[in-house]
Amino acid sequence: MLRVPYEELYGALLRAMEALGLKDERAQLCARLFAETTRDGVYTHGLNRFPRFVETVKNGSVLVDAEPVKTAGMGAIERWDGCSGVGNLNAWASMERAMELARLHGMGGVALANTNHWMRGGSYGWQAAEQGMFAICWTNTLANLPAWGATSPSLGNNPLVFAVPRVNGHVVLDMAMSQFSYGSLEGYSKRGQPLPVDGGFDAAGNLTKDAAAIEASKRALPIGYWKGSGLSLVLDMMAAMLAGGKATYQIPREPVRETGSSQIFLAIDPGSMGNANAMNRIADGIIDFLHQATPVDPNQPVRYPGEQTARLRDENMRLGVPVDPEIWKRISAQS
Amino acid sequence: MLRVPYEELYGALLRAMEALGLKDERAQLCARLFAETTRDGVYTHGLNRFPRFVETVKNGSVLVDAEPVKTAGMGAIERWDGCSGVGNLNAWASMERAMELARLHGMGGVALANTNHWMRGGSYGWQAAEQGMFAICWTNTLANLPAWGATSPSLGNNPLVFAVPRVNGHVVLDMAMSQFSYGSLEGYSKRGQPLPVDGGFDAAGNLTKDAAAIEASKRALPIGYWKGSGLSLVLDMMAAMLAGGKATYQIPREPVRETGSSQIFLAIDPGSMGNANAMNRIADGIIDFLHQATPVDPNQPVRYPGEQTARLRDENMRLGVPVDPEIWKRISAQS
């Protein structure tokens, strides 16, 4: 495994962003979000995603200079137009705005239309938690998931993020509505490994752990069968309706042309709600109880969402961030 | 099947509520919520739940005269104490308050501590949608669900509700974090039917469709395995922390003594966000596309959350509401 120091990864990404036409703070933030995603161990949405990001800039899906514009709203909630800008920058700006509104009103929300892939959704959960805020955010995506009871894809996998601030380690959940992403299925099928649980249907319509069979049928499974199917639908509806933007079925199906998605960012400022120490004690009580659960495997204690992220982050800062040698060669050669 | 006219069901429940000590509008609303839940086909949480509700009043878990009191908050979000009052009345009042705040601020939230079982969560989704509001709400529960990777229950099944208003039929999702409730497992095991999908683990730790085996092991499955497990945890944290109330691990484990739960009610007023007709067209586009999906079974078109509810509601209003003859005899005899 090739590991590179975080600062070196960030530096190479920054130069690559500048080469793409991003300027100053925008290039810095975009590079930082890609670098941090890789540092945190979400390899599918960091450096490894960068070549596809470049393609979306070059084919005109992503406009590097576009910035979001407020189009409607009142009080605690606003509607913004992402103007086809850079997805992670638009999402970051929207969560910042939701938090600004939360500082004023106790709670704040931004519905963002016409934006691009936000890369790792968890980034905006960490962003909020690091400022002591609770947050909920989600995005719609292109149609890549059949509804429960259907064979054709009418739903997106619509990642949903919850963030809970906590002194001894923020709790950040970042989950898509499909049991496995196509990226993850590809990994299992390349390694010839079975999925740990059923991940979709084979061509005959049977549930299967065979990743290649699911890649072929395009029938990935929503989490909880009918439940995740329903949840994906309502997330799409709320995002598209409140943002006045595109719904999943209107988003181009080809991944490098996926553009125009709708997103929701909600933030709650606990400062308006009572004693911060008392709230933190409640959080610690819950996490302690979780950690005391009897594990199935005595060597695998139960973890909370974000616990593994924090561990990997520390490890990768210490040992260097693992990178794909091929992609790393191309990006670091550019600079 | 015994069917009774809706008005008769409501009347009997109203007299039963009054006999329990609920007064005037409170008795009426509580009876209406139980009756509507039954009318909408959620039989587990309507009339069939009433005997357990009576027990919780008689054992002092539920105080029939207690009303919620505001304890903190600013602007769009507030913290309320449910004072051990009637769960469905407290929840209804909290959603009403969240909507009042949303009318003022675009978005509103109530974090409710120290309340009781809210019966059907979907009731508060319908409540919001019928007033043209988007809503998200959830409750924590007693610990009845092992976290992913654990054998002992450290999580609640924490029902989560999303409501999307729509002229041609509101979309209301009401889902618990367990794939099947214990009530539902009991139904399958009594009928000797296998579950349609894996619902938990047997005593040997294997995933199973055998409901009785899951009732015995007490290892029900979170939706989406590790995903629903994480979602259940963050819902508990946000509810308990923001409400300053009890977390799942602090709630008494015996169902008739389950009291002191924490809940969150969020409402968004789309009136502040743009053109209502445009928003409704977006909703219809999404639902139309869903309905056009290729069904697995040509006789089972794909449905949206709440579609079946609306259908059952009409049918039960026309033909009478199905009731359990035994429970109906006891309640209607009282009056």
XYZ file of C-alpha atoms in Angstrom:
670
model
C 0.000 0.000 0.000
C 1.310 3.440 -0.918
C 0.929 6.019 1.839
C 1.629 9.721 1.416
C 1.745 12.437 4.075
C -1.544 14.333 4.381
C 0.078 17.676 3.517
C 1.541 16.219 0.343
C -1.849 14.806 -0.688
C -3.495 18.155 0.013
C -0.787 20.044 -1.905
C -1.132 17.863 -5.000
C -4.927 18.175 -4.920
C -4.673 21.955 -4.491
C -2.479 22.292 -7.563
C -4.828 19.995 -9.484
C -7.828 22.162 -8.467
C -6.015 25.295 -9.591
C -5.198 23.606 -12.896
C -8.950 22.951 -13.269
C -9.629 26.662 -12.856
C -10.707 26.871 -9.203
C -9.378 29.993 -7.514
C -7.884 30.830 -4.103
C -10.068 29.820 -1.141
C -12.339 27.776 -3.398
C -9.452 25.681 -4.671
C -8.190 25.295 -1.094
C -11.532 24.191 0.343
C -12.256 21.795 -2.523
C -8.784 20.231 -2.191
C -9.172 20.015 1.573
C -12.546 18.227 1.306
C -11.139 15.656 -1.124
C -8.002 15.196 1.012
C -9.928 14.885 4.291
C -12.306 12.350 2.788
C -9.321 10.198 1.821
C -7.631 10.800 5.196
C -10.846 9.651 6.940
C -10.794 6.359 5.063
C -13.716 7.019 2.702
C -11.490 6.117 -0.242
C -14.328 5.823 -2.785
C -15.213 9.515 -2.448
C -11.813 11.139 -2.006
C -8.765 10.946 -4.261
C -10.193 7.950 -6.138
C -13.146 10.065 -7.135
C -11.002 12.921 -8.400
C -10.588 11.642 -12.004
C -14.380 11.497 -12.365
C -14.655 14.990 -10.878
C -12.204 16.249 -13.526
C -14.344 14.657 -16.221
C -17.496 16.414 -14.961
C -15.673 19.748 -15.040
C -14.366 19.101 -18.548
C -17.758 18.007 -19.934
C -19.434 21.121 -18.520
C -21.598 19.405 -15.871
C -19.687 21.257 -13.125
C -18.986 24.991 -13.489
C -15.946 25.782 -11.359
C -16.674 29.502 -10.923
C -20.399 29.273 -10.138
C -21.503 30.194 -6.618
C -24.880 29.507 -4.966
C -27.499 32.284 -4.979
C -30.428 32.711 -2.586
C -33.737 32.588 -4.452
C -36.461 32.443 -1.757
C -37.196 31.810 1.881
C -37.927 33.528 5.131
C -36.674 33.363 8.686
C -35.047 30.041 9.472
C -35.279 28.415 6.046
C -34.059 29.474 2.642
C -33.980 28.210 -0.918
C -30.741 28.509 -2.878
C -29.768 27.824 -6.480
C -26.467 25.977 -6.803
C -26.006 27.292 -10.368
C -24.332 24.012 -11.445
C -21.350 24.835 -9.263
C -18.848 22.510 -7.603
C -20.872 20.044 -5.501
C -18.764 19.921 -2.374
C -18.293 23.726 -2.300
C -22.026 24.300 -2.735
C -22.826 21.802 -0.001
C -20.264 23.323 2.360
C -21.657 26.822 1.767
C -25.210 25.567 2.330
C -24.365 23.925 5.642
C -22.511 27.087 6.715
C -25.633 29.100 5.861
C -27.930 26.648 7.693
C -25.710 27.040 10.774
C -25.767 30.841 10.486
C -29.554 30.674 10.423
C -29.506 28.272 13.383
C -27.407 30.734 15.400
C -30.061 33.373 14.743
C -33.223 31.250 15.030
C -32.196 28.164 17.034
C -32.637 26.091 13.893
C -31.824 26.765 10.255
C -32.359 25.133 6.894
C -31.215 25.466 3.299
C -32.854 23.726 0.333
C -30.362 23.724 -2.545
C -31.376 23.182 -6.176
C -29.321 22.667 -9.277
C -26.151 21.476 -7.603
C -23.662 18.685 -8.287
C -22.490 15.518 -6.539
C -21.424 16.461 -3.020
C -18.843 13.642 -2.864
C -18.745 12.410 0.784
C -21.992 13.434 2.523
C -20.399 12.899 5.916
C -18.157 15.932 5.297
C -21.078 18.258 6.024
C -21.989 16.304 9.139
C -18.437 16.679 10.494
C -18.516 20.347 9.469
C -21.574 20.908 11.669
C -20.509 18.733 14.591
C -17.114 20.461 14.743
C -18.979 23.731 15.277
C -21.085 22.155 18.023
C -24.212 21.840 15.896
C -26.678 19.016 15.334
C -27.354 18.499 11.647
C -29.401 16.472 9.209
C -28.683 16.678 5.484
C -29.319 14.646 2.380
C -29.068 14.690 -1.380
C -30.967 13.061 -4.182
C -29.040 11.237 -6.907
C -29.644 9.788 -10.346
C -32.015 6.798 -10.439
C -29.948 3.778 -9.470
C -32.255 1.778 -7.202
C -35.490 -0.074 -7.968
C -38.313 0.679 -5.556
C -39.468 -2.273 -3.483
C -41.635 -4.416 -5.730
C -40.146 -3.041 -8.965
C -37.401 -4.189 -11.303
C -36.656 -0.820 -12.952
C -34.808 1.932 -11.069
C -37.083 4.784 -10.016
C -35.213 5.799 -6.862
C -31.823 7.276 -6.044
C -29.647 5.926 -3.275
C -29.997 9.408 -1.720
C -27.370 9.532 1.062
C -28.647 10.765 4.416
C -26.412 12.266 7.115
C -27.037 12.844 10.829
C -24.496 14.640 13.012
C -24.446 14.776 16.806
C -21.744 16.913 18.464
C -19.962 15.312 21.419
C -16.844 16.362 23.303
C -15.408 12.836 23.364
C -15.981 12.154 19.673
C -18.697 13.379 17.353
C -21.258 10.878 16.138
C -21.703 11.183 12.363
C -23.880 8.784 10.382
C -23.539 8.877 6.583
C -25.653 6.256 4.865
C -27.040 5.707 1.400
C -30.449 4.108 0.891
C -28.973 1.130 -0.987
C -27.498 -1.664 1.121
C -24.289 -1.490 -0.966
C -23.142 1.164 -3.440
C -22.193 0.102 -6.951
C -18.618 1.064 -6.029
C -18.718 -1.348 -3.129
C -20.331 -4.111 -5.240
C -17.527 -3.665 -7.777
C -14.932 -4.180 -5.043
C -16.540 -7.458 -3.903
C -16.944 -8.785 -7.442
C -13.328 -7.905 -8.362
C -12.077 -9.695 -5.259
C -14.446 -12.599 -5.937
C -15.829 -12.245 -2.410
C -19.452 -12.816 -1.421
C -21.256 -9.873 0.205
C -21.631 -10.217 3.998
C -25.448 -10.005 3.591
C -27.863 -10.019 0.659
C -27.251 -6.956 -1.473
C -29.794 -7.289 -4.275
C -31.444 -9.628 -6.730
C -29.935 -11.869 -9.381
C -31.350 -12.147 -12.892
C -33.852 -14.770 -11.706
C -35.192 -12.390 -9.047
C -33.692 -14.156 -6.037
C -31.933 -12.299 -3.237
C -28.212 -12.848 -3.527
C -24.811 -12.167 -1.968
C -23.211 -12.382 -5.440
C -22.054 -8.840 -6.213
C -21.448 -9.559 -9.915
C -24.999 -10.873 -10.296
C -26.353 -7.620 -8.827
C -24.123 -5.515 -11.074
C -25.613 -7.427 -14.001
C -29.275 -7.211 -12.907
C -28.978 -3.578 -11.707
C -31.327 -4.588 -8.910
C -29.534 -3.400 -5.787
C -31.488 -3.694 -2.552
C -32.818 -0.740 -0.560
C -31.934 -0.928 3.145
C -34.733 -2.657 5.000
C -36.455 -3.650 1.708
C -39.747 -1.640 1.571
C -38.574 0.712 4.334
C -35.484 2.137 2.625
C -37.484 2.282 -0.581
C -40.053 4.550 1.103
C -37.369 6.608 2.812
C -35.527 7.195 -0.470
C -38.763 8.435 -2.039
C -39.630 10.944 0.701
C -36.059 12.293 0.791
C -36.245 12.925 -2.965
C -39.654 14.596 -2.629
C -38.635 16.902 0.212
C -35.380 17.884 -1.487
C -36.827 18.542 -4.957
C -40.012 20.241 -3.693
C -38.397 22.517 -1.107
C -35.468 23.383 -3.379
C -37.712 23.806 -6.414
C -35.159 21.618 -8.171
C -34.827 18.387 -10.059
C -36.099 15.076 -8.709
C -34.203 11.818 -9.094
C -36.121 10.848 -12.235
C -35.036 14.087 -13.952
C -31.312 13.706 -13.288
C -29.224 12.391 -16.216
C -28.532 8.694 -15.727
C -24.939 8.608 -16.941
C -22.695 9.036 -13.854
C -20.319 11.570 -15.458
C -23.317 13.649 -16.544
C -25.181 13.395 -13.209
C -25.989 17.048 -12.534
C -28.745 19.238 -11.137
C -29.389 17.391 -7.898
C -31.408 18.782 -4.965
C -30.219 18.804 -1.366
C -31.439 19.697 2.137
C -29.299 21.010 5.018
C -30.811 21.367 8.506
C -28.865 22.589 11.535
C -29.894 22.909 15.172
C -27.934 25.082 17.589
C -28.031 23.353 20.983
C -26.913 26.616 22.570
C -30.529 27.744 22.569
C -31.708 24.600 24.298
C -30.021 24.292 27.645
C -26.883 23.311 29.431
C -24.116 22.013 27.157
C -22.518 19.887 29.894
C -25.804 18.208 30.681
C -26.321 17.453 26.993
C -22.849 16.019 26.701
C -23.440 13.780 29.716
C -26.545 12.389 27.996
C -24.459 11.655 24.884
C -21.751 9.916 26.904
C -24.330 7.811 28.743
C -25.725 6.540 25.444
C -22.290 5.782 23.970
C -21.116 4.076 27.171
C -24.191 1.844 27.155
C -23.603 0.967 23.499
C -19.999 0.067 24.242
C -21.138 -2.209 27.073
C -23.309 -4.302 24.724
C -22.371 -7.981 24.497
C -20.547 -8.298 21.170
C -21.203 -11.216 18.803
C -17.433 -11.492 18.391
C -15.549 -10.722 21.635
C -12.752 -9.158 19.547
C -15.134 -6.745 17.821
C -16.655 -4.346 20.333
C -19.735 -2.490 19.095
C -18.958 0.891 17.524
C -20.918 4.102 17.003
C -21.117 5.841 13.599
C -17.972 7.944 13.214
C -15.892 5.979 15.718
C -14.043 4.088 13.002
C -13.610 7.337 11.026
C -11.859 9.007 13.953
C -9.609 5.982 14.415
C -8.655 5.813 10.720
C -8.096 9.571 10.633
C -5.547 9.332 13.441
C -3.852 6.334 11.871
C -3.621 7.955 8.429
C -2.273 11.214 9.850
C 0.400 9.214 11.653
C 1.365 6.690 8.949
C 0.406 8.625 5.818
C -2.806 8.485 3.823
C -3.273 5.370 1.633
C -3.595 6.301 -2.048
C -4.167 4.411 -5.277
C -0.650 4.389 -6.824
C -1.983 4.891 -10.365
C -4.175 7.884 -9.552
C -1.557 9.332 -7.250
C 1.087 9.149 -10.000
C -1.147 11.076 -12.395
C -2.114 13.771 -9.933
C 1.276 14.313 -8.374
C 2.922 14.358 -11.840
C 0.614 17.223 -12.870
C 2.083 19.523 -10.317
C -64.362 -10.209 10.554
C -66.368 -7.837 12.748
C -66.739 -4.353 11.295
C -68.243 -1.402 13.150
C -69.125 2.052 11.816
C -66.384 4.603 12.468
C -68.676 6.832 14.528
C -69.605 3.917 16.771
C -65.936 3.052 17.293
C -65.140 6.668 18.103
C -68.120 6.929 20.475
C -67.136 3.834 22.434
C -63.520 5.013 22.676
C -64.659 8.463 23.810
C -66.725 7.000 26.637
C -63.804 4.747 27.568
C -61.460 7.768 27.672
C -63.878 9.656 29.881
C -64.118 6.638 32.164
C -60.310 6.774 32.430
C -60.516 10.388 33.602
C -59.699 12.299 30.402
C -61.798 15.438 30.069
C -63.622 17.206 27.217
C -61.414 18.028 24.200
C -58.622 15.834 25.547
C -60.873 12.783 25.716
C -62.189 13.595 22.231
C -58.756 13.993 20.637
C -57.349 10.886 22.323
C -60.378 8.824 21.217
C -60.136 10.237 17.714
C -56.436 9.347 17.397
C -57.092 5.762 18.516
C -60.139 5.490 16.220
C -58.359 6.994 13.190
C -55.380 4.690 13.652
C -57.752 1.706 13.507
C -59.687 3.211 10.582
C -56.380 3.655 8.683
C -55.565 -0.037 9.058
C -52.774 0.279 11.630
C -54.582 -2.216 13.839
C -51.632 -2.865 16.182
C -51.643 0.745 17.409
C -55.341 1.574 17.488
C -58.146 -0.210 19.334
C -55.979 -3.301 19.897
C -53.550 -1.151 21.813
C -56.213 0.363 24.021
C -56.132 -2.312 26.770
C -52.404 -1.719 27.227
C -53.025 2.034 27.303
C -55.574 1.501 30.107
C -52.987 -0.493 32.027
C -50.391 2.303 31.732
C -52.932 4.790 33.086
C -53.864 2.478 35.949
C -50.247 1.745 36.939
C -49.408 5.456 36.991
C -47.057 5.530 33.986
C -49.472 7.835 32.151
C -51.004 10.813 33.965
C -54.258 11.664 32.196
C -54.429 15.299 33.335
C -50.800 16.290 32.703
C -50.118 18.785 29.922
C -46.757 19.650 28.309
C -44.854 22.702 29.567
C -42.241 24.739 27.710
C -38.904 24.647 29.514
C -36.373 26.249 27.139
C -35.669 27.333 23.602
C -35.528 30.351 21.382
C -36.869 31.326 17.983
C -37.728 28.333 15.851
C -36.951 25.560 18.334
C -38.213 24.831 21.811
C -37.829 22.262 24.530
C -40.937 20.973 26.275
C -41.557 18.681 29.250
C -44.305 16.137 28.617
C -44.893 15.769 32.399
C -45.690 12.035 31.962
C -48.882 12.943 30.147
C -50.853 10.983 27.561
C -48.425 10.113 24.753
C -50.610 10.794 21.747
C -51.959 14.074 23.202
C -48.440 15.274 24.023
C -47.219 14.354 20.539
C -50.172 16.064 18.862
C -49.617 19.244 20.903
C -45.908 19.198 20.061
C -46.498 18.881 16.325
C -49.084 21.684 16.547
C -46.495 23.847 18.296
C -43.771 22.955 15.745
C -46.165 24.039 12.968
C -46.995 27.288 14.803
C -43.257 28.005 14.966
C -42.901 27.070 11.281
C -45.613 29.560 10.339
C -43.617 32.245 12.152
C -40.082 31.232 11.169
C -40.441 29.079 8.054
C -39.377 26.059 10.094
C -40.120 24.995 13.649
C -39.069 22.318 16.089
C -40.078 20.886 19.437
C -37.945 18.539 21.525
C -40.208 16.793 24.019
C -38.927 15.077 27.160
C -40.656 12.891 29.690
C -43.545 11.776 27.517
C -45.265 8.442 26.892
C -45.763 6.068 23.942
C -47.176 8.082 21.059
C -49.051 5.061 19.636
C -49.038 5.427 15.802
C -46.207 7.791 14.806
C -47.789 8.323 11.411
C -50.655 10.231 13.092
C -48.382 13.253 13.519
C -47.213 13.009 9.914
C -50.816 13.060 8.668
C -51.546 15.900 11.105
C -48.817 18.023 9.476
C -49.493 17.030 5.854
C -53.197 17.824 6.272
C -52.166 21.361 7.203
C -49.893 21.576 4.164
C -46.667 21.158 6.133
C -43.597 19.006 5.607
C -42.633 17.206 8.808
C -40.043 14.906 10.314
C -40.606 13.417 13.756
C -39.368 10.515 15.793
C -39.436 8.971 19.239
C -37.073 6.849 21.222
C -38.370 3.678 22.870
C -37.281 1.134 25.441
C -34.280 -0.982 24.440
C -35.627 -3.760 22.223
C -33.031 -4.058 19.458
C -29.437 -5.265 19.573
C -26.981 -2.954 17.816
C -25.282 -4.453 14.782
C -22.566 -6.767 16.083
C -24.159 -7.198 19.512
C -26.442 -9.790 21.053
C -27.873 -7.673 23.880
C -30.402 -4.904 23.182
C -28.905 -1.424 23.499
C -31.120 0.329 20.943
C -34.786 1.161 20.628
C -36.742 0.593 17.433
C -37.291 4.379 17.441
C -40.016 5.002 14.832
C -39.216 7.764 12.335
C -41.877 9.654 10.376
C -41.586 11.815 7.243
C -44.585 13.699 5.861
C -44.857 15.347 2.447
C -48.062 17.274 1.670
C -49.545 16.638 -1.767
C -52.930 17.623 -3.222
C -53.506 14.195 -4.790
C -52.600 12.222 -1.659
C -50.146 12.998 1.098
C -47.002 10.882 1.325
C -46.447 9.727 4.911
C -43.671 7.312 5.854
C -43.836 5.771 9.334
C -41.092 3.252 9.953
C -39.436 1.685 12.957
C -35.736 0.861 12.948
C -36.384 -2.876 13.362
C -37.282 -4.824 10.234
C -40.333 -6.268 12.054
C -41.936 -5.184 15.313
C -42.434 -7.780 18.042
C -46.174 -7.401 17.418
C -45.662 -8.325 13.802
C -43.343 -11.239 14.683
C -46.041 -12.540 17.038
C -48.574 -12.490 14.186
C -46.313 -14.550 11.925
C -45.423 -17.056 14.612
C -49.098 -17.514 15.640
C -50.046 -18.131 12.015
C -47.030 -20.426 11.577
C -45.950 -18.336 8.568
C -42.351 -17.598 7.627
C -41.379 -13.927 7.422
C -41.115 -12.589 3.853
C -37.449 -11.670 4.488
C -34.947 -12.321 7.279
C -36.150 -10.623 10.449
C -33.456 -11.453 12.986
C -31.188 -14.133 14.357
C -31.990 -17.538 15.801
C -30.375 -18.874 18.975
C -27.400 -20.142 16.940
C -26.770 -16.644 15.544
C -27.991 -17.327 12.014
C -30.261 -14.957 10.130
C -33.742 -16.428 9.984
C -37.278 -15.999 8.664
C -38.602 -17.960 11.658
C -40.517 -15.417 13.749
C -40.738 -17.692 16.801
C -36.967 -18.170 16.786
C -36.488 -14.395 16.843
C -39.041 -13.976 19.629
C -36.994 -16.509 21.598
C -33.543 -15.037 20.864
C -34.748 -11.407 21.248
C -32.356 -10.593 18.405
C -34.534 -8.694 15.932
C -32.737 -7.192 12.959
C -32.236 -3.457 12.409
C -33.251 -2.334 8.893
C -30.198 -2.438 6.654
C -28.161 -4.265 9.330
C -25.402 -1.772 10.436
C -27.232 1.162 8.817
C -30.485 0.993 10.796
C -28.418 0.291 13.889
C -26.534 3.572 13.399
C -29.708 5.467 12.548
C -31.463 4.224 15.681
C -28.528 5.439 17.790
C -28.403 8.964 16.341
C -32.187 9.365 16.631
C -31.965 8.443 20.321
C -29.058 10.852 20.867
C -30.728 13.814 19.160
C -34.033 13.219 20.936
C -32.609 12.737 24.431
C -29.974 15.488 24.150
C -32.206 18.177 22.624
C -35.135 17.328 24.896
C -32.908 17.004 27.963
C -34.786 13.770 28.524
C -34.257 10.065 28.937
C -32.319 7.994 26.425
C -33.384 4.502 25.365
C -31.135 2.835 27.933
C -32.857 4.739 30.750
C -36.429 3.801 29.803
C -38.000 0.967 31.845
C -37.812 -2.287 29.862
C -41.254 -3.664 30.768
C -43.676 -2.575 28.007
C -46.502 -1.524 30.367
C -44.002 0.559 32.356
C -42.291 2.115 29.316
C -42.399 5.813 30.211
C -40.300 8.956 29.957
C -39.424 8.795 26.271
C -37.934 11.676 24.292
C -39.272 12.894 20.944
C -38.461 15.373 18.179
C -40.993 17.194 15.981
C -39.784 19.277 13.012
C -42.113 21.128 10.645
C -41.358 23.136 7.504
C -43.887 25.577 6.064
C -43.557 25.463 2.275
C -45.497 28.737 2.104
C -42.242 30.575 2.734
C -40.445 28.762 -0.065
C -42.175 29.466 -3.330
C -45.090 28.577 -5.513
C -47.376 25.870 -4.097
C -48.567 24.712 -7.531
C -45.009 24.322 -8.770
C -44.167 22.289 -5.681
C -47.187 20.088 -6.172
C -46.238 19.445 -9.796
C -42.823 18.264 -8.631
C -44.521 15.868 -6.201
C -46.844 14.520 -8.887
C -43.932 14.003 -11.292
C -42.125 11.872 -8.723
C -45.207 9.798 -7.860
C -46.108 9.314 -11.535
C -42.602 8.066 -12.272
C -42.793 5.664 -9.314
C -46.117 4.324 -10.541
C -44.623 3.724 -13.992
C -41.904 1.437 -12.578
C -41.946 -2.126 -13.920
C -43.489 -4.187 -11.098
C -42.053 -7.566 -10.080
C -45.626 -8.861 -10.007
C -47.808 -7.304 -12.745
C -50.778 -7.406 -10.354
C -48.947 -5.422 -7.690
C -48.150 -1.921 -8.922
C -45.546 -0.086 -6.888
C -46.999 2.092 -4.113
C -45.820 5.159 -2.246
C -45.859 5.372 1.579
C -49.368 6.354 2.630
C -51.077 5.145 -0.560
C -52.293 1.948 1.064
C -53.362 3.910 4.153
C -55.599 6.178 2.081
C -57.113 3.160 0.322
C -57.811 1.288 3.585
C -59.227 4.449 5.147
C -61.799 4.784 2.366
C -62.664 1.111 2.509
C -63.074 1.091 6.278
C -65.207 4.234 6.248
C -67.449 2.577 3.663
C -67.656 -0.955 5.053
C -67.019 -0.294 8.727
C -63.769 -0.483 10.673
C -62.493 -4.024 11.422
C -62.203 -4.618 15.174
C -61.050 -7.457 17.374
C -64.374 -8.927 18.614
C -63.029 -9.627 22.112
C -61.643 -6.132 22.696
C -64.657 -4.528 21.060
C -67.018 -6.423 23.359
C -65.175 -5.186 26.454
C -64.993 -1.561 25.333
C -68.491 -1.236 23.949
C -69.929 -2.986 27.048
C -68.316 -0.330 29.287
C -70.414 2.386 27.812
